[in-house]
Short mmCIF file of C-alpha atoms in Angstrom, two decimals:
data_model
loop_
_atom_site.label_atom_id
_atom_site.label_comp_id
_atom_site.label_asym_id
_atom_site.label_seq_id
_atom_site.Cartn_x
_atom_site.Cartn_y
_atom_site.Cartn_z
CA MET A 224 94.66 57.71 79.44
CA ARG A 225 96.35 61.10 79.46
CA THR A 226 93.77 63.62 80.73
CA LEU A 227 93.43 67.35 80.23
CA TYR A 228 91.26 69.10 82.83
CA HIS A 229 89.69 72.08 81.07
CA ILE A 230 86.62 74.14 80.39
CA PRO A 231 85.59 74.54 76.75
CA LEU A 232 85.81 78.34 76.57
CA SER A 233 89.15 78.68 78.38
CA PRO A 234 91.65 80.06 75.84
CA TYR A 235 94.56 78.58 77.80
CA SER A 236 92.95 75.13 77.69
CA ARG A 237 92.41 75.60 73.96
CA LYS A 238 96.08 76.48 73.46
CA VAL A 239 97.11 73.20 75.13
CA ARG A 240 94.48 71.19 73.19
CA LEU A 241 95.89 72.58 69.93
CA ALA A 242 99.49 71.83 70.96
CA LEU A 243 98.61 68.25 71.96
CA ALA A 244 96.66 67.65 68.74
CA GLU A 245 99.34 69.22 66.51
CA LYS A 246 101.89 66.89 68.10
CA ARG A 247 99.46 63.96 67.68
CA ILE A 248 99.60 63.14 71.39
CA PRO A 249 96.37 61.33 72.35
CA PHE A 250 94.43 62.70 75.33
CA GLU A 251 90.98 62.81 76.77
CA LEU A 252 89.20 65.90 78.03
CA ARG A 253 87.58 66.26 81.42
CA ILE A 254 85.55 69.36 82.28
CA GLU A 255 86.66 70.87 85.57
CA ARG A 256 84.34 73.43 87.16
CA PHE A 257 87.31 75.05 88.86
CA TRP A 258 85.10 77.63 90.63
CA GLU A 259 83.70 74.76 92.73
CA ARG A 260 87.23 74.25 94.15
CA ARG A 261 87.09 70.45 94.23
CA PRO A 262 89.64 69.29 96.85
CA ASP A 263 91.27 66.68 94.58
CA PHE A 264 91.70 69.32 91.89
CA LEU A 265 93.13 71.85 94.35
CA ALA A 266 95.69 69.22 95.33
CA MET A 267 96.74 68.97 91.67
CA ASN A 268 96.84 72.74 91.21
CA PRO A 269 96.76 75.05 94.24
CA ALA A 270 96.05 77.98 91.89
CA CYS A 271 92.82 76.14 90.99
CA THR A 272 92.92 77.12 87.32
CA VAL A 273 92.52 75.14 84.12
CA PRO A 274 94.22 73.62 82.19
CA VAL A 275 95.93 70.86 84.17
CA LEU A 276 97.48 67.91 82.33
CA GLN A 277 97.76 64.50 83.95
CA GLU A 278 99.96 61.92 82.27
CA GLU A 279 99.03 58.24 82.35
CA ASN A 280 101.61 57.57 85.07
CA GLY A 281 99.90 60.19 87.27
CA PHE A 282 102.47 62.95 86.70
CA THR A 283 100.59 66.25 86.83
CA ILE A 284 101.48 69.60 85.25
CA ALA A 285 99.58 72.78 86.12
CA ASP A 286 99.51 76.06 84.18
CA SER A 287 99.42 76.33 80.39
CA TYR A 288 102.91 77.85 80.20
CA ALA A 289 104.42 74.94 82.17
CA ILE A 290 102.37 72.41 80.17
CA CYS A 291 103.37 73.74 76.74
CA GLU A 292 107.08 73.97 77.60
CA TYR A 293 106.84 70.45 79.07
CA LEU A 294 105.19 69.08 75.92
CA ASP A 295 107.98 70.42 73.73
CA GLU A 296 110.66 68.95 76.01
CA ALA A 297 108.95 65.57 76.53
CA TYR A 298 107.69 65.16 72.94
CA PRO A 299 110.25 66.97 70.78
CA ASP A 300 108.90 65.75 67.44
CA MET A 301 107.08 68.59 65.70
CA PRO A 302 108.79 71.36 67.74
CA LEU A 303 106.47 74.28 68.50
CA PHE A 304 108.97 76.82 69.87
CA GLY A 305 111.32 77.27 66.91
CA ARG A 306 114.87 76.00 66.58
CA THR A 307 117.36 78.87 66.88
CA LEU A 308 117.64 81.14 69.92
CA GLY A 309 116.28 84.00 67.82
CA GLU A 310 113.25 82.02 66.65
CA ARG A 311 112.56 80.83 70.19
CA ALA A 312 112.74 84.36 71.60
CA GLU A 313 110.24 85.57 69.00
CA VAL A 314 107.84 82.64 69.56
CA ARG A 315 107.87 83.27 73.32
CA ARG A 316 107.49 87.04 72.95
CA LEU A 317 104.32 86.43 70.96
CA ILE A 318 103.03 83.75 73.34
CA ALA A 319 103.33 86.33 76.12
CA TRP A 320 101.62 88.89 73.88
CA PHE A 321 98.57 86.69 73.31
CA ASP A 322 98.43 84.95 76.70
CA HIS A 323 98.67 88.18 78.66
CA LYS A 324 98.34 91.37 76.61
CA PHE A 325 95.62 90.20 74.22
CA HIS A 326 93.89 88.37 77.07
CA ALA A 327 93.92 91.39 79.39
CA GLU A 328 92.94 93.90 76.72
CA VAL A 329 90.43 91.87 74.69
CA THR A 330 89.46 88.37 75.88
CA ARG A 331 88.96 89.27 79.52
CA ASN A 332 86.83 92.29 78.68
CA LEU A 333 84.49 90.23 76.52
CA LEU A 334 84.57 86.55 77.47
CA TYR A 335 84.95 87.08 81.20
CA GLU A 336 82.36 89.86 81.33
CA LYS A 337 79.79 88.05 79.21
CA GLN A 338 80.22 84.42 80.25
CA LEU A 339 82.56 83.68 83.15
CA LYS A 340 81.22 86.37 85.49
CA ARG A 341 77.82 84.69 85.44
CA LEU A 342 79.30 81.26 86.12
CA LEU A 343 81.34 82.64 89.02
CA GLY A 344 78.36 84.53 90.44
CA ARG A 345 80.15 87.88 90.20
CA GLY A 346 77.33 89.98 88.81
CA ASN A 347 76.50 91.60 85.50
CA PRO A 348 78.78 92.45 82.58
CA ASP A 349 80.51 95.82 82.89
CA ALA A 350 79.58 97.86 79.80
CA ALA A 351 82.74 99.99 80.00
CA ALA A 352 84.93 96.87 80.02
CA MET A 353 83.09 95.48 77.00
CA ARG A 354 83.51 98.76 75.10
CA ALA A 355 87.24 98.68 75.90
CA GLY A 356 87.44 95.08 74.68
CA TYR A 357 85.88 95.89 71.30
CA GLN A 358 88.04 99.01 71.00
CA ASN A 359 91.29 97.13 71.80
CA MET A 360 90.41 94.36 69.36
CA LYS A 361 91.06 96.77 66.50
CA MET A 362 94.77 97.23 67.28
CA HIS A 363 95.20 93.54 67.96
CA MET A 364 93.58 92.41 64.70
CA GLU A 365 95.76 94.87 62.81
CA TYR A 366 98.86 93.52 64.56
CA ILE A 367 97.94 89.92 63.73
CA GLY A 368 97.28 91.02 60.15
CA ASP A 369 100.70 92.74 59.93
CA LEU A 370 102.48 89.64 61.20
CA ALA A 371 100.49 87.38 58.86
CA GLU A 372 101.24 89.57 55.84
CA ASN A 373 104.98 89.67 56.47
CA ARG A 374 105.65 86.11 57.56
CA ALA A 375 104.42 82.63 56.65
CA TRP A 376 103.20 82.18 60.24
CA LEU A 377 102.91 84.67 63.10
CA ALA A 378 106.39 84.12 64.55
CA GLY A 379 108.27 83.30 61.33
CA SER A 380 108.58 80.70 58.62
CA GLN A 381 107.26 77.77 60.67
CA ILE A 382 103.99 77.30 62.52
CA SER A 383 104.61 77.64 66.26
CA LEU A 384 102.92 77.92 69.61
CA ALA A 385 102.57 81.66 68.88
CA ASP A 386 99.96 80.75 66.23
CA PHE A 387 98.18 78.41 68.64
CA ALA A 388 98.24 80.97 71.49
CA ALA A 389 96.66 83.55 69.18
CA ALA A 390 94.15 81.12 67.66
CA ALA A 391 93.16 79.90 71.12
CA GLN A 392 92.20 83.41 72.28
CA LEU A 393 90.37 84.15 69.02
CA SER A 394 88.52 80.83 68.89
CA SER A 395 87.10 81.36 72.40
CA LEU A 396 85.86 84.79 71.35
CA ASP A 397 84.63 83.46 68.01
CA TYR A 398 82.47 80.91 69.82
CA ILE A 399 80.53 83.76 71.45
CA GLY A 400 80.43 85.66 68.15
CA ASP A 401 82.72 88.44 69.31
CA VAL A 402 85.49 88.54 66.72
CA LYS A 403 85.16 91.33 64.17
CA TRP A 404 86.78 89.50 61.28
CA GLU A 405 86.17 92.44 58.94
CA LEU A 406 88.85 94.40 60.85
CA SER A 407 91.69 92.63 59.03
CA GLU A 408 91.57 90.45 55.94
CA PRO A 409 95.12 89.07 56.44
CA ALA A 410 94.23 88.10 60.02
CA ARG A 411 91.08 86.39 58.75
CA ASP A 412 93.04 84.52 56.06
CA TRP A 413 95.61 83.38 58.62
CA TYR A 414 92.80 82.15 60.93
CA ALA A 415 91.15 80.30 58.02
CA ARG A 416 94.45 78.47 57.50
CA MET A 417 94.57 77.62 61.22
CA LYS A 418 90.98 76.35 61.20
CA SER A 419 91.64 74.00 58.31
CA ARG A 420 94.45 72.17 60.15
CA PRO A 421 93.53 68.73 61.56
CA CYS A 422 94.56 69.86 65.08
CA PHE A 423 91.68 72.37 65.07
CA ARG A 424 88.91 69.78 64.61
CA GLY A 425 88.33 69.21 68.32
CA LEU A 426 87.80 72.91 68.97
CA LEU A 427 85.43 73.33 66.04
CA ALA A 428 83.32 70.41 67.27
CA ASP A 429 82.85 71.95 70.75
CA ARG A 430 79.26 72.64 71.68
CA ILE A 431 78.36 74.11 75.04
CA SER A 432 74.92 73.31 76.40
CA GLY A 433 72.68 76.37 76.18
CA LEU A 434 75.20 78.42 74.21
CA ALA A 435 75.29 77.79 70.46
CA PRO A 436 78.15 79.31 68.44
CA PRO A 437 77.44 81.42 65.33
CA ASP A 438 77.16 79.48 62.06
CA HIS A 439 80.61 80.51 60.81
CA TYR A 440 82.34 79.18 63.99
CA SER A 441 83.10 75.75 62.59
CA ASP A 442 83.29 76.73 58.92
CA PRO A 443 86.87 77.03 57.60
CA ASP A 444 85.56 79.14 54.68
CA PHE A 445 83.92 81.81 56.80
CA MET B 13 127.96 95.96 76.57
CA ARG B 14 124.84 93.81 77.14
CA THR B 15 122.02 96.16 78.19
CA LEU B 16 118.86 95.59 80.20
CA TYR B 17 116.17 98.21 79.69
CA HIS B 18 114.24 98.41 82.94
CA ILE B 19 112.66 100.54 85.63
CA PRO B 20 113.87 99.98 89.19
CA LEU B 21 110.52 99.00 90.71
CA SER B 22 109.44 96.63 87.93
CA PRO B 23 109.29 93.14 89.46
CA TYR B 24 109.78 91.54 86.03
CA SER B 25 112.94 93.59 85.48
CA ARG B 26 114.13 92.55 88.94
CA LYS B 27 113.55 88.87 88.11
CA VAL B 28 115.78 89.19 85.04
CA ARG B 29 118.44 91.19 86.98
CA LEU B 30 118.58 88.39 89.56
CA ALA B 31 118.81 85.68 86.89
CA LEU B 32 121.62 87.53 85.06
CA ALA B 33 123.54 88.16 88.30
CA GLU B 34 123.09 84.58 89.55
CA LYS B 35 124.51 83.33 86.26
CA ARG B 36 127.33 85.90 86.52
CA ILE B 37 126.47 87.36 83.12
CA PRO B 38 127.69 91.00 83.01
CA PHE B 39 125.18 93.65 81.95
CA GLU B 40 124.46 97.31 82.31
CA LEU B 41 121.13 98.82 83.25
CA ARG B 42 119.35 101.53 81.34
CA ILE B 43 116.19 103.11 82.71
CA GLU B 44 113.39 103.12 80.12
CA ARG B 45 110.40 105.35 80.83
CA PHE B 46 108.21 103.05 78.79
CA TRP B 47 105.13 105.22 79.30
CA GLU B 48 106.81 107.86 77.07
CA ARG B 49 106.66 105.31 74.19
CA ARG B 50 110.08 106.18 72.71
CA PRO B 51 109.99 105.11 69.04
CA ASP B 52 113.32 103.22 69.18
CA PHE B 53 112.08 101.30 72.20
CA LEU B 54 108.75 100.50 70.55
CA ALA B 55 110.70 99.06 67.63
CA MET B 56 112.51 96.74 70.07
CA ASN B 57 109.30 95.77 71.86
CA PRO B 58 105.90 96.59 70.32
CA ALA B 59 104.28 95.76 73.68
CA CYS B 60 106.33 98.69 75.08
CA THR B 61 107.00 97.00 78.42
CA VAL B 62 110.17 96.46 80.44
CA PRO B 63 112.36 94.48 80.68
CA VAL B 64 114.02 94.20 77.28
CA LEU B 65 117.46 92.64 76.96
CA GLN B 66 119.85 93.65 74.19
CA GLU B 67 122.92 91.49 73.63
CA GLU B 68 126.21 93.05 72.52
CA ASN B 69 125.64 91.91 68.93
CA GLY B 70 122.31 93.81 68.88
CA PHE B 71 120.07 90.75 69.31
CA THR B 72 117.04 91.89 71.30
CA ILE B 73 114.70 89.86 73.51
CA ALA B 74 111.44 91.31 74.84
CA ASP B 75 109.32 90.01 77.72
CA SER B 76 110.69 88.57 80.96
CA TYR B 77 109.41 85.05 80.20
CA ALA B 78 111.20 85.00 76.82
CA ILE B 79 114.34 86.56 78.36
CA CYS B 80 114.60 84.06 81.23
CA GLU B 81 114.05 81.01 79.02
CA TYR B 82 116.59 82.46 76.56
CA LEU B 83 119.18 82.98 79.31
CA ASP B 84 118.91 79.36 80.42
CA GLU B 85 119.26 78.11 76.84
CA ALA B 86 122.08 80.47 75.83
CA TYR B 87 124.01 80.29 79.14
CA PRO B 88 123.29 76.81 80.50
CA ASP B 89 125.85 76.96 83.35
CA MET B 90 124.01 77.39 86.63
CA PRO B 91 120.64 76.14 85.33
CA LEU B 92 117.68 77.98 86.83
CA PHE B 93 114.79 75.77 85.62
CA GLY B 94 115.67 72.42 87.22
CA ARG B 95 116.97 69.33 85.45
CA THR B 96 114.25 66.66 85.24
CA LEU B 97 110.90 67.17 83.52
CA GLY B 98 109.22 67.04 86.94
CA GLU B 99 111.48 69.70 88.42
CA ARG B 100 111.05 71.93 85.38
CA ALA B 101 107.24 71.65 85.52
CA GLU B 102 107.27 72.67 89.18
CA VAL B 103 109.67 75.60 88.63
CA ARG B 104 107.49 76.91 85.79
CA ARG B 105 104.24 76.39 87.72
CA LEU B 106 105.64 78.61 90.46
CA ILE B 107 107.04 81.20 88.04
CA ALA B 108 103.51 81.52 86.64
CA TRP B 109 102.15 81.72 90.20
CA PHE B 110 104.39 84.68 91.13
CA ASP B 111 104.51 86.44 87.75
CA HIS B 112 100.75 86.38 87.29
CA LYS B 113 98.74 85.29 90.34
CA PHE B 114 100.84 87.03 93.01
CA HIS B 115 101.26 90.04 90.72
CA ALA B 116 97.52 90.36 89.99
CA GLU B 117 96.40 89.74 93.56
CA VAL B 118 99.11 91.59 95.51
CA THR B 119 101.76 93.58 93.60
CA ARG B 120 99.39 95.28 91.19
CA ASN B 121 97.02 96.31 93.96
CA LEU B 122 99.81 97.97 95.94
CA LEU B 123 102.73 98.95 93.71
CA TYR B 124 100.64 99.97 90.71
CA GLU B 125 98.07 101.83 92.80
CA LYS B 126 100.62 103.67 94.93
CA GLN B 127 103.46 104.37 92.50
CA LEU B 128 102.88 103.53 88.85
CA LYS B 129 99.45 105.14 88.56
CA ARG B 130 100.98 108.50 89.42
CA LEU B 131 103.80 108.07 86.90
CA LEU B 132 101.31 107.11 84.19
CA GLY B 133 98.98 109.99 85.06
CA ARG B 134 96.07 107.65 85.78
CA GLY B 135 94.76 109.28 88.94
CA ASN B 136 94.73 108.44 92.62
CA PRO B 137 95.21 105.07 94.33
CA ASP B 138 92.04 103.01 94.64
CA ALA B 139 91.51 102.26 98.35
CA ALA B 140 89.51 99.09 97.64
CA ALA B 141 92.32 97.70 95.47
CA MET B 142 94.86 98.45 98.19
CA ARG B 143 92.74 96.72 100.82
CA ALA B 144 92.45 93.67 98.54
CA GLY B 145 96.23 93.69 98.05
CA TYR B 146 96.93 93.62 101.79
CA GLN B 147 94.25 90.98 102.31
CA ASN B 148 95.60 88.73 99.53
CA MET B 149 99.16 89.09 100.83
CA LYS B 150 98.22 86.94 103.81
CA MET B 151 97.47 83.81 101.77
CA HIS B 152 100.51 84.37 99.60
CA MET B 153 102.93 84.78 102.52
CA GLU B 154 101.51 81.62 104.06
CA TYR B 155 101.98 79.74 100.79
CA ILE B 156 105.60 80.92 100.45
CA GLY B 157 106.14 79.92 104.09
CA ASP B 158 104.68 76.44 103.47
CA LEU B 159 106.93 75.89 100.46
CA ALA B 160 109.99 77.20 102.35
CA GLU B 161 109.31 74.95 105.34
CA ASN B 162 108.95 71.80 103.27
CA ARG B 163 111.69 72.28 100.70
CA ALA B 164 115.24 73.68 100.62
CA TRP B 165 114.09 76.26 98.05
CA LEU B 166 110.61 77.16 96.79
CA ALA B 167 110.48 74.67 93.90
CA GLY B 168 112.62 71.89 95.39
CA SER B 169 116.13 71.03 96.48
CA GLN B 170 117.90 73.58 94.23
CA ILE B 171 117.52 77.33 93.95
CA SER B 172 115.61 78.16 90.77
CA LEU B 173 113.90 80.92 88.86
CA ALA B 174 110.84 80.27 91.06
CA ASP B 175 112.80 81.76 93.99
CA PHE B 176 113.86 84.74 91.88
CA ALA B 177 110.35 85.32 90.53
CA ALA B 178 109.00 85.37 94.10
CA ALA B 179 111.85 87.49 95.47
CA ALA B 180 111.46 89.96 92.61
CA GLN B 181 107.78 90.63 93.43
CA LEU B 182 108.52 90.87 97.16
CA SER B 183 111.56 93.12 96.78
CA SER B 184 109.58 95.65 94.72
CA LEU B 185 106.94 95.74 97.44
CA ASP B 186 109.56 95.80 100.20
CA TYR B 187 111.10 98.93 98.66
CA ILE B 188 107.82 100.78 99.27
CA GLY B 189 107.53 99.25 102.75
CA ASP B 190 104.53 97.11 101.87
CA VAL B 191 105.54 93.57 102.84
CA LYS B 192 104.11 92.37 106.14
CA TRP B 193 107.02 90.11 107.08
CA GLU B 194 105.37 89.21 110.40
CA LEU B 195 102.79 87.18 108.45
CA SER B 196 105.16 84.23 108.02
CA GLU B 197 108.46 83.55 109.76
CA PRO B 198 109.50 80.79 107.29
CA ALA B 199 108.83 83.17 104.38
CA ARG B 200 110.91 85.84 106.11
CA ASP B 201 113.76 83.38 106.74
CA TRP B 202 113.70 82.27 103.10
CA TYR B 203 113.80 85.91 101.94
CA ALA B 204 116.73 86.62 104.30
CA ARG B 205 118.62 83.78 102.58
CA MET B 206 117.77 85.26 99.19
CA LYS B 207 118.93 88.74 100.25
CA SER B 208 122.30 87.47 101.42
CA ARG B 209 123.16 86.00 98.00
CA PRO B 210 125.65 87.99 95.90
CA CYS B 211 123.12 88.21 93.03
CA PHE B 212 120.86 90.34 95.25
CA ARG B 213 123.40 93.16 95.81
CA GLY B 214 122.31 95.23 92.83
CA LEU B 215 118.69 95.26 93.96
CA LEU B 216 119.56 96.18 97.53
CA ALA B 217 121.68 99.11 96.30
CA ASP B 218 118.79 100.59 94.26
CA ARG B 219 117.76 104.07 95.32
CA ILE B 220 114.98 105.93 93.53
CA SER B 221 115.13 109.71 93.60
CA GLY B 222 112.45 111.08 95.92
CA LEU B 223 111.44 107.64 97.25
CA ALA B 224 113.64 106.22 100.01
CA PRO B 225 113.12 102.58 101.01
CA PRO B 226 112.57 101.62 104.66
CA ASP B 227 115.73 100.97 106.73
CA HIS B 228 115.32 97.19 106.64
CA TYR B 229 115.16 97.11 102.81
CA SER B 230 118.87 96.50 102.28
CA ASP B 231 119.58 94.73 105.58
CA PRO B 232 119.85 90.94 105.21
CA ASP B 233 119.21 90.58 108.97
CA PHE B 234 115.89 92.40 108.99
#
């Protein structure tokens, strides 16, 4: 069986899970405690990060960017990057926005400080980083709201990996109760539409031992 | 004329300059002091980062990932991402390695601390970050050396954007004299091959007012 090595709260793993599910490509999940640096996992991905996708024939792809581009080339039904050069440039600009800018300014300051740091044995949350994360979330929710108000989906008229990249970051934060949905009604409406898609079911069913999500986490009408 | 908005020391701008030059696509450079947040530039790229590419017809692409994928789709002669799915996955894994892992662990700790921080008015270099940058460089030079010893080019038998992504990070650091070439002879030999390619000429001719590079910077036999 095709296997995705992941951890449940990794936004990059979530992006790939959504892309696989949207394309109806069957896969099974395997939790990889990448901080333990398992030798067989290091051989698959010297960067020792999740996600890593292993196809049934053993072919392995590391890094969520490489995996998502691979999925669209290997399984072109239900294209997730747009069709024209202009659409594709806009989808990828927004993927970079959410994977890197949103992650550095919001996700990292909250999810890493509150959860991952403990797992990795790197000490206590940094209060200044957390304040910055909440502060930066405001601009980002407004930007998502602006896009959602002016377009059918974040990158244009079709759903794309830009939507899944954004939803992946937000769903990780939503699990720990850290998304201020009241900051933007259009962003909240767009996320409600994302949550009600079949591809989202796996994420909404996630439960991490010892860390329960807030009640609204799995409710599409939140 | 096609225009690339850049700053000379930006490794992501350098990656795009190398890709354009390797594909023999003519372009002119325009320096964009992105920290001044010029309204017309913000309209082209809300993330307000360089590089941004503007085609002659006005079509604008922001973010080096989106630009490089666009270039290979719009100008498929001289493909830079490999041909098979396996080659393409490996090229992209290494692009992510250099754009993000190398950048976060090495380039940011040296180039940002020593040069960009001053430009952005964010205070003095952090000595601990600089020490970490030099320390991390060791592993990275060894990894580049391992790849270069076992393959014709970093991602396989053909030159690819993985080579340009790596060379772009290194050339920015080399301009400020911060690459310890003695750490890996195979990495140094690979970089000498990169420097002697015609596409590298523009980078080697760069001179920043008030900041001269070391003598070896533009010498292919360094």
